[in-house]
XYZ file of C-alpha atoms in Angstrom:
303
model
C 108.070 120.970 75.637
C 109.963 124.674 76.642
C 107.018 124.880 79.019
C 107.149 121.462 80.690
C 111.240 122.081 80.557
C 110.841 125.559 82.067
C 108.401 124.297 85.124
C 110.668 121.442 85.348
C 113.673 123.493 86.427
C 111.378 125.779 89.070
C 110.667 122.674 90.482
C 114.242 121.877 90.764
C 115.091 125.542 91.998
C 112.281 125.324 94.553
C 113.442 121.817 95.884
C 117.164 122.966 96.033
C 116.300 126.460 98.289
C 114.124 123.585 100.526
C 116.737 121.478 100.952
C 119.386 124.563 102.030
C 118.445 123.896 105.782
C 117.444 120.319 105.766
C 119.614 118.146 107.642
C 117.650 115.200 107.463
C 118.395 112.706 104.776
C 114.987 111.053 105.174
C 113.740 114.517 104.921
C 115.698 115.493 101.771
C 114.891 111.988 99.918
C 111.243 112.194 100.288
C 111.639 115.734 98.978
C 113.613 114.782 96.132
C 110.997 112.289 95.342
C 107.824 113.619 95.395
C 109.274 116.282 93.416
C 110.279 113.604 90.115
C 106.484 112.265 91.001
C 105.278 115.708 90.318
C 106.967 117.461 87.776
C 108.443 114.316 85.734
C 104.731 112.307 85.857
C 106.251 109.375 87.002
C 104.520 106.926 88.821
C 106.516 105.244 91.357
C 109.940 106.734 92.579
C 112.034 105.314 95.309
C 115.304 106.362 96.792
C 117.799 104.147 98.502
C 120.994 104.549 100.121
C 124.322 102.057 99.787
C 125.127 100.511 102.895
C 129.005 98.784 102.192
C 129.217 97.329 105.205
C 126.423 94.745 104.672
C 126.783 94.849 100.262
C 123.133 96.181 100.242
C 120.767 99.498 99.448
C 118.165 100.752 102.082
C 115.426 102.419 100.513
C 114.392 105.332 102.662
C 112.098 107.508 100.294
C 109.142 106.900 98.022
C 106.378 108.793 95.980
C 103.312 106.664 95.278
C 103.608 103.308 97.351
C 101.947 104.890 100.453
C 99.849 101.669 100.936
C 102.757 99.247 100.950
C 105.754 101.357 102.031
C 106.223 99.701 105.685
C 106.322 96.348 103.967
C 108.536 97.975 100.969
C 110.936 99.840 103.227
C 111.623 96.484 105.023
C 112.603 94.574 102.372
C 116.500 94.068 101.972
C 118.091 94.997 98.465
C 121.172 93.172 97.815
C 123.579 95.231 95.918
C 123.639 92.833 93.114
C 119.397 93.113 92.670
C 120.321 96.922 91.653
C 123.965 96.969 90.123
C 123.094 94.055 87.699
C 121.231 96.595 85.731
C 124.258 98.738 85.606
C 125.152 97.488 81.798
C 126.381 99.442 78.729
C 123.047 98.423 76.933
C 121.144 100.175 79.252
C 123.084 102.875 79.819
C 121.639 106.486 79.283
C 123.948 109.278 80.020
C 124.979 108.550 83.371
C 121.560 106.686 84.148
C 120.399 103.210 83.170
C 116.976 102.257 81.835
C 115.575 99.039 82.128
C 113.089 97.565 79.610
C 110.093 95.678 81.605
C 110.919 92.862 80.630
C 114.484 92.472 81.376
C 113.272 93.392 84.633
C 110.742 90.347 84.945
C 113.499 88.110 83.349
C 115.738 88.914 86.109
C 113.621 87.797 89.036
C 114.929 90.199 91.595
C 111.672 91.519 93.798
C 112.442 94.782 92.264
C 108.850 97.199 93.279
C 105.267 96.624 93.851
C 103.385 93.471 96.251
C 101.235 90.924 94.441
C 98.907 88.782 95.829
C 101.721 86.457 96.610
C 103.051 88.947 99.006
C 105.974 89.334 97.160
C 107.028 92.624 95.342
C 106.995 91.644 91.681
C 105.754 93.938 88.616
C 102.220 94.678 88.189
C 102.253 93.171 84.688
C 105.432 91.524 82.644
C 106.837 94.004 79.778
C 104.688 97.038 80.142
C 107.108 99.444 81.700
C 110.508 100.262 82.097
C 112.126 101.603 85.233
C 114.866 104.285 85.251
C 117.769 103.635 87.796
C 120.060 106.830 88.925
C 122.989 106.029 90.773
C 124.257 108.906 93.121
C 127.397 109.751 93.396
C 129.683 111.849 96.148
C 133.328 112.361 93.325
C 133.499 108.354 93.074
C 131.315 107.171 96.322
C 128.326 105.837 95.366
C 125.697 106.902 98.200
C 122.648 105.527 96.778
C 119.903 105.290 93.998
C 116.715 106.900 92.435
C 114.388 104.520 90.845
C 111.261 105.702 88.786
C 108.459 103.874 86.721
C 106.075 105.438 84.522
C 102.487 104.130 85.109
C 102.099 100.894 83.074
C 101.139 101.978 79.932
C 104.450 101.243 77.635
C 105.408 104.662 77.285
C 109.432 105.038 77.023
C 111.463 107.359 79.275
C 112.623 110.432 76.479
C 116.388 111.110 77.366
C 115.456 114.492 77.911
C 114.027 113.309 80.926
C 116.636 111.042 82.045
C 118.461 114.513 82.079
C 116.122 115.752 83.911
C 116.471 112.697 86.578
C 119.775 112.867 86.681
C 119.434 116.853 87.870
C 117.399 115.960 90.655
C 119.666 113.286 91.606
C 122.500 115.531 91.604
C 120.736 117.622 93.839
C 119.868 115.101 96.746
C 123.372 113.835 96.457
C 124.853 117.168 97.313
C 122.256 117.954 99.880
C 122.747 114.580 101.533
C 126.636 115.261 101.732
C 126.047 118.381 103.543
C 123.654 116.841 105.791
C 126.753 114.617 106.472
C 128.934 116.808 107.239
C 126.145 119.194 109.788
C 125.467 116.448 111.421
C 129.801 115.515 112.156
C 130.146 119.494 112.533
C 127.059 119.085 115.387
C 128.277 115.543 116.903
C 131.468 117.411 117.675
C 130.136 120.501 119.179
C 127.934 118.144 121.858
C 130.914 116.182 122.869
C 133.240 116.875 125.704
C 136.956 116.846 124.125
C 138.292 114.442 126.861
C 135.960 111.707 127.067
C 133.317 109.871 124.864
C 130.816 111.788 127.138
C 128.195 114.415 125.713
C 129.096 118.132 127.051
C 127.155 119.988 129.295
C 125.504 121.754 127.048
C 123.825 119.057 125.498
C 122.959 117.383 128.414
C 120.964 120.537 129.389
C 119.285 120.857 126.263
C 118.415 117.033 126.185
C 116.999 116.581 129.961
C 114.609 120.229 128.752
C 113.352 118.064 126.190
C 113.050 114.849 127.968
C 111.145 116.112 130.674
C 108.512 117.874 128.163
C 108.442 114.446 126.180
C 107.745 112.550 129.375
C 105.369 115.216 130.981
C 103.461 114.605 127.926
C 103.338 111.334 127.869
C 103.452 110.246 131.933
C 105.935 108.314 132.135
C 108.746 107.699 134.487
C 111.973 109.596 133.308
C 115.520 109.471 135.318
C 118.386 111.982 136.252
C 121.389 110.253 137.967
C 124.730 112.538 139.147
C 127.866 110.760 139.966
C 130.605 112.829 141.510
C 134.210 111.396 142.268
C 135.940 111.890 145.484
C 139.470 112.532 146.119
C 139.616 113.603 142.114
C 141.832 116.359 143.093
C 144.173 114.145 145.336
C 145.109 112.012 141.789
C 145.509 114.854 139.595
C 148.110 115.951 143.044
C 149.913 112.531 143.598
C 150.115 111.937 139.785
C 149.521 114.559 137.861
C 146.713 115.455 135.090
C 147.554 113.307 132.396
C 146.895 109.938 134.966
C 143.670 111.961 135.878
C 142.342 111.945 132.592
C 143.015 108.363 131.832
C 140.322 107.428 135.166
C 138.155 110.234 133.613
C 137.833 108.650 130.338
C 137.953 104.963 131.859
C 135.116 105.725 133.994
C 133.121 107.108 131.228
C 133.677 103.741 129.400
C 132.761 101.781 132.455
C 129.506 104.305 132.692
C 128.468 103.318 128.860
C 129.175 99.961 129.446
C 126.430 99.612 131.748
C 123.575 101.748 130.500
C 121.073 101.449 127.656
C 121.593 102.730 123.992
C 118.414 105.061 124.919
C 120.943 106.666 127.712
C 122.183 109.996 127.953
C 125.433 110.148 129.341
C 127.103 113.738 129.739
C 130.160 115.356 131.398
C 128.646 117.899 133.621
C 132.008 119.227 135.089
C 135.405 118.558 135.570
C 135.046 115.178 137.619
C 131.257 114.989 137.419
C 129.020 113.014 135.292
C 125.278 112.801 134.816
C 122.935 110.259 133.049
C 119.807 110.815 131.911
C 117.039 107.913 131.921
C 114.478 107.995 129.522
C 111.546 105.469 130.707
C 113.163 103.421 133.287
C 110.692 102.693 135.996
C 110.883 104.602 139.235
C 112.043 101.382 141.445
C 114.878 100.081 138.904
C 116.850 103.541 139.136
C 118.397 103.315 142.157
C 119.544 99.876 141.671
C 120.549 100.801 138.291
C 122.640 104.172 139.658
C 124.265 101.713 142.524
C 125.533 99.203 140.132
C 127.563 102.348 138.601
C 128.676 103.122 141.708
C 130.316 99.475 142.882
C 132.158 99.419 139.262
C 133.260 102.242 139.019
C 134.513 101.680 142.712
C 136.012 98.767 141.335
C 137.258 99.663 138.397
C 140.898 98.874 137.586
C 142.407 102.023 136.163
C 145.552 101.016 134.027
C 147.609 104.482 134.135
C 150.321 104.528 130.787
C 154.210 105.526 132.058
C 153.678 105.173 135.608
């Protein structure tokens, strides 16, 4: 047991320096999981995040469902499928586990496909699953679930501990990941407008070319430059020229894709990068910016 504890936390000390520099939270999950898989024996684990906005969990990690994970991943989980099992009588530290067959009786698709195409339990009342809620202080981001293989044998609490450790650890490596990735958005924006900077437009059209290059297809650059800029920020001074600077980037991401990249090169000029638009739609594209933007009502506050 001192052994298996012992190898147990190197495998948790060896995950945590991993996930130092990961930013990824699909990264850091799948991490987190194959580690339980590995050191805890465990034969399924999955690892979804809470999504408040639509009362549901997103799995986005597994060990051990490789051959159904597409059709796993998929699959909505309702908050309630998950938080029903959150109960006093299955309550283990800060975990909960869940005999088998309170799991059949509740006949929420919890895990693994039958023949049905459903994804039901191979077998009623042979094994219990382990749910880990993680927390950020009171925010619940997700969940860790983990089966043994079917064989009866119960989850020691020791282990539950041991769960619970690992879950700790993906929940604080998926806050920082948070918080690179706001530190990051803010650094590629431009301060005025909901444009990227230049910056980022530089190091984005680099990589787009060597995607497309590698793959042959068409890729677009478009530069828009306004005329006269100078003569508003003259006549009525910079505050009314910022308002048209930000209104015409709203009127530019009204009209592109999502797939868009749409960048404040300089002080009144823009550029848009294209990824795959064919060769004879750009130009048409690019002159429908110009017209609205041409006739774009600018609606100048105080003046």
């Amino acid at each position: 047991e001192a052994e298996n504890y012992a190898a147990t936390l190197k495998t948790v000390l060896d995950v945590s320096r991993s996930l130092i520099s990961d930013h990824d939270d699909v990264s850091i999950l799948r991490q987190i999981a194959q580690a339980v898989r590995k050191s805890l024996g465990f034969d399924i684990v999955i690892v979804a995040l809470h999504d408040p906005s639509r009362k549901q969990f997103v799995r986005r990690a597994h060990a051990g469902l490789d051959d159904i994970w597409e059709e796993v991943r998929t699959k909505e989980v309702p908050e309630e499928d998950i938080t029903q099992f959150f109960k006093p009588e299955f309550r283990v530290s800060d975990s909960f586990r869940v005999p088998g067959d309170r799991l059949w009786e509740a006949e929420s698709d919890i895990f693994v496909r039958t023949t049905e195409g459903g994804f039901r339990l191979e077998g009623e009342g042979t094994s219990e699953m382990v749910l880990v809620p993680l927390f950020d202080d009171e925010t619940m981001l997700g969940y860790m679930s983990v089966r043994r293989p079917g064989d009866g044998r119960r989850v020691s609490d020791e282990t539950v501990q041991a769960l619970e450790i690992f879950a700790s650890q993906a929940a604080a490596a998926l806050v920082s990941a948070k918080h690179y990735q706001q530190i990051r958005h803010l650094t590629q924006m431009d301060v005025l407008t909901r444009a990227y900077n230049r910056r980022y437009f530089q190091e984005t059209v680099l990589r787009e070319v060597k995607r497309h290059t590698r793959s042959n297809r068409t890729l677009g650059v478009a530069m828009i430059d306004i005329d006269h800029f100078k003569a508003i920020n003259d006549s009525w001074g910079h505050p009314a020229g910022d308002e048209m600077l930000k209104g015409i980037v709203d009127e530019i991401l009204a009209n592109v894709r999502d797939i868009d990249t749409v960048a404040r090169y300089g002080g009144e000029e823009f550029a848009i990068i294209f990824p795959e638009i064919p060769a004879e739609n750009l130009g048409r594209v690019v002159e429908r910016l110009r017209h609205r933007i041409e006739e774009r009502l600018f609606n100048i506050p105080n003046l």
